[in-house]
């Protein structure tokens, strides 16, 4: 880590930090803070020090956010659902509801696979929070942008 770190570099470091399994987050963050201080970057060290460890469900959504194709699908289905609701198009709403169900199921399966790879056992509550967060992204543009950022600390 250098004193000359750009905002984009810091942003990428933070994104990488938020996809670490939650149990590894604090140690990795603290090491980054130490490295920033050693490099004379007190401002960066302070910004890093204030980062909070994500919950398991937020971590899983952050990991899912690293898949651009999945995030495009989520955005597309969300936009189409919002448009169909605005236009009161019941036929389109039924079709999109089925697409939404399949998409959420696929993403939950991916989340379970990521948790298994990280050696974490998921509870029904964690899966429910992941699902609720993904559903929030479908209906709310701000929620979708928050998820795509990949730095959730808590579920939506």
GROMACS .gro file of C-alpha atoms in nm:
model
  156
    1UNK     CA    1   0.000   0.000   0.000
    2UNK     CA    2   0.150   0.332  -0.099
    3UNK     CA    3   0.100   0.689   0.009
    4UNK     CA    4  -0.003   0.765  -0.351
    5UNK     CA    5  -0.297   0.523  -0.349
    6UNK     CA    6  -0.582   0.637  -0.571
    7UNK     CA    7  -0.948   0.624  -0.475
    8UNK     CA    8  -1.000   0.348  -0.731
    9UNK     CA    9  -0.723   0.135  -0.574
   10UNK     CA   10  -0.868   0.187  -0.228
   11UNK     CA   11  -1.215   0.100  -0.356
   12UNK     CA   12  -1.084  -0.226  -0.504
   13UNK     CA   13  -0.906  -0.314  -0.179
   14UNK     CA   14  -1.228  -0.253   0.015
   15UNK     CA   15  -1.429  -0.465  -0.231
   16UNK     CA   16  -1.178  -0.750  -0.190
   17UNK     CA   17  -1.200  -0.716   0.187
   18UNK     CA   18  -1.580  -0.750   0.179
   19UNK     CA   19  -1.569  -1.081  -0.006
   20UNK     CA   20  -1.343  -1.243   0.252
   21UNK     CA   21  -1.530  -1.483   0.481
   22UNK     CA   22  -1.654  -1.283   0.783
   23UNK     CA   23  -1.423  -1.467   1.022
   24UNK     CA   24  -1.121  -1.337   0.827
   25UNK     CA   25  -1.245  -0.980   0.787
   26UNK     CA   26  -1.116  -0.815   1.107
   27UNK     CA   27  -0.763  -0.958   1.084
   28UNK     CA   28  -0.734  -0.861   0.716
   29UNK     CA   29  -0.874  -0.511   0.781
   30UNK     CA   30  -0.638  -0.458   1.075
   31UNK     CA   31  -0.340  -0.566   0.863
   32UNK     CA   32  -0.440  -0.316   0.594
   33UNK     CA   33  -0.468  -0.043   0.859
   34UNK     CA   34  -0.117  -0.128   0.987
   35UNK     CA   35   0.024  -0.126   0.633
   36UNK     CA   36  -0.139   0.211   0.557
   37UNK     CA   37  -0.001   0.363   0.877
   38UNK     CA   38   0.345   0.222   0.805
   39UNK     CA   39   0.329   0.382   0.458
   40UNK     CA   40   0.238   0.716   0.616
   41UNK     CA   41  -0.122   0.711   0.491
   42UNK     CA   42  -0.304   0.802   0.810
   43UNK     CA   43  -0.616   0.915   0.622
   44UNK     CA   44  -0.644   0.581   0.442
   45UNK     CA   45  -0.571   0.394   0.764
   46UNK     CA   46  -0.855   0.576   0.939
   47UNK     CA   47  -1.098   0.507   0.655
   48UNK     CA   48  -1.007   0.139   0.662
   49UNK     CA   49  -1.027   0.123   1.043
   50UNK     CA   50  -1.391   0.231   1.033
   51UNK     CA   51  -1.499  -0.052   0.801
   52UNK     CA   52  -1.731  -0.298   0.974
   53UNK     CA   53  -1.741  -0.674   0.933
   54UNK     CA   54  -2.040  -0.790   0.727
   55UNK     CA   55  -2.294  -1.034   0.859
   56UNK     CA   56  -2.290  -1.376   0.692
   57UNK     CA   57  -2.589  -1.287   0.477
   58UNK     CA   58  -2.437  -0.953   0.369
   59UNK     CA   59  -2.108  -1.130   0.293
   60UNK     CA   60  -2.288  -1.380   0.071
   61UNK     CA   61  -2.461  -1.102  -0.120
   62UNK     CA   62  -2.123  -0.926  -0.158
   63UNK     CA   63  -1.980  -1.245  -0.306
   64UNK     CA   64  -2.276  -1.277  -0.544
   65UNK     CA   65  -2.222  -0.915  -0.649
   66UNK     CA   66  -1.883  -1.014  -0.792
   67UNK     CA   67  -2.065  -1.201  -1.071
   68UNK     CA   68  -2.144  -0.937  -1.336
   69UNK     CA   69  -2.376  -1.168  -1.532
   70UNK     CA   70  -2.585  -1.242  -1.223
   71UNK     CA   71  -2.605  -0.873  -1.136
   72UNK     CA   72  -2.712  -0.786  -1.492
   73UNK     CA   73  -2.987  -1.050  -1.470
   74UNK     CA   74  -3.099  -0.912  -1.135
   75UNK     CA   75  -3.105  -0.556  -1.272
   76UNK     CA   76  -3.287  -0.656  -1.590
   77UNK     CA   77  -3.558  -0.858  -1.416
   78UNK     CA   78  -3.598  -0.583  -1.156
   79UNK     CA   79  -3.642  -0.313  -1.418
   80UNK     CA   80  -3.887  -0.523  -1.618
   81UNK     CA   81  -4.086  -0.600  -1.303
   82UNK     CA   82  -4.104  -0.232  -1.207
   83UNK     CA   83  -4.212  -0.141  -1.563
   84UNK     CA   84  -4.479  -0.415  -1.570
   85UNK     CA   85  -4.613  -0.303  -1.231
   86UNK     CA   86  -4.628   0.057  -1.345
   87UNK     CA   87  -4.809  -0.046  -1.665
   88UNK     CA   88  -5.036  -0.290  -1.478
   89UNK     CA   89  -4.949  -0.560  -1.731
   90UNK     CA   90  -5.078  -0.874  -1.557
   91UNK     CA   91  -4.954  -1.115  -1.827
   92UNK     CA   92  -4.605  -0.971  -1.814
   93UNK     CA   93  -4.615  -0.970  -1.433
   94UNK     CA   94  -4.691  -1.345  -1.425
   95UNK     CA   95  -4.406  -1.419  -1.665
   96UNK     CA   96  -4.164  -1.198  -1.474
   97UNK     CA   97  -4.270  -1.343  -1.140
   98UNK     CA   98  -4.163  -1.686  -1.264
   99UNK     CA   99  -3.832  -1.541  -1.390
  100UNK     CA  100  -3.782  -1.374  -1.052
  101UNK     CA  101  -3.846  -1.702  -0.870
  102UNK     CA  102  -3.595  -1.891  -1.087
  103UNK     CA  103  -3.334  -1.615  -1.056
  104UNK     CA  104  -3.361  -1.598  -0.677
  105UNK     CA  105  -3.344  -1.978  -0.655
  106UNK     CA  106  -3.029  -1.980  -0.872
  107UNK     CA  107  -2.866  -1.706  -0.665
  108UNK     CA  108  -2.950  -1.881  -0.338
  109UNK     CA  109  -2.793  -2.200  -0.471
  110UNK     CA  110  -2.482  -2.002  -0.563
  111UNK     CA  111  -2.476  -1.848  -0.215
  112UNK     CA  112  -2.496  -2.194  -0.058
  113UNK     CA  113  -2.207  -2.312  -0.277
  114UNK     CA  114  -1.994  -2.012  -0.175
  115UNK     CA  115  -2.069  -2.078   0.192
  116UNK     CA  116  -1.976  -2.445   0.152
  117UNK     CA  117  -1.652  -2.350  -0.023
  118UNK     CA  118  -1.571  -2.118   0.270
  119UNK     CA  119  -1.652  -2.393   0.521
  120UNK     CA  120  -1.959  -2.216   0.657
  121UNK     CA  121  -2.288  -2.380   0.740
  122UNK     CA  122  -2.587  -2.163   0.661
  123UNK     CA  123  -2.894  -2.132   0.875
  124UNK     CA  124  -3.243  -2.076   0.744
  125UNK     CA  125  -3.226  -1.722   0.885
  126UNK     CA  126  -2.912  -1.637   0.686
  127UNK     CA  127  -3.065  -1.773   0.365
  128UNK     CA  128  -3.384  -1.581   0.435
  129UNK     CA  129  -3.183  -1.259   0.478
  130UNK     CA  130  -2.996  -1.323   0.150
  131UNK     CA  131  -3.328  -1.382  -0.025
  132UNK     CA  132  -3.485  -1.067   0.125
  133UNK     CA  133  -3.184  -0.861   0.017
  134UNK     CA  134  -3.201  -0.994  -0.338
  135UNK     CA  135  -3.577  -0.929  -0.346
  136UNK     CA  136  -3.511  -0.572  -0.228
  137UNK     CA  137  -3.273  -0.526  -0.521
  138UNK     CA  138  -3.546  -0.635  -0.759
  139UNK     CA  139  -3.800  -0.380  -0.644
  140UNK     CA  140  -3.578  -0.088  -0.548
  141UNK     CA  141  -3.321   0.071  -0.778
  142UNK     CA  142  -3.124   0.212  -0.482
  143UNK     CA  143  -3.114  -0.136  -0.328
  144UNK     CA  144  -2.984  -0.280  -0.655
  145UNK     CA  145  -2.706  -0.022  -0.671
  146UNK     CA  146  -2.614  -0.085  -0.308
  147UNK     CA  147  -2.582  -0.458  -0.374
  148UNK     CA  148  -2.377  -0.409  -0.690
  149UNK     CA  149  -2.135  -0.198  -0.488
  150UNK     CA  150  -2.037  -0.522  -0.309
  151UNK     CA  151  -1.987  -0.364   0.033
  152UNK     CA  152  -2.293  -0.457   0.233
  153UNK     CA  153  -2.247  -0.480   0.607
  154UNK     CA  154  -2.604  -0.584   0.685
  155UNK     CA  155  -2.880  -0.733   0.472
  156UNK     CA  156  -3.131  -0.497   0.312
   0.00000   0.00000   0.00000
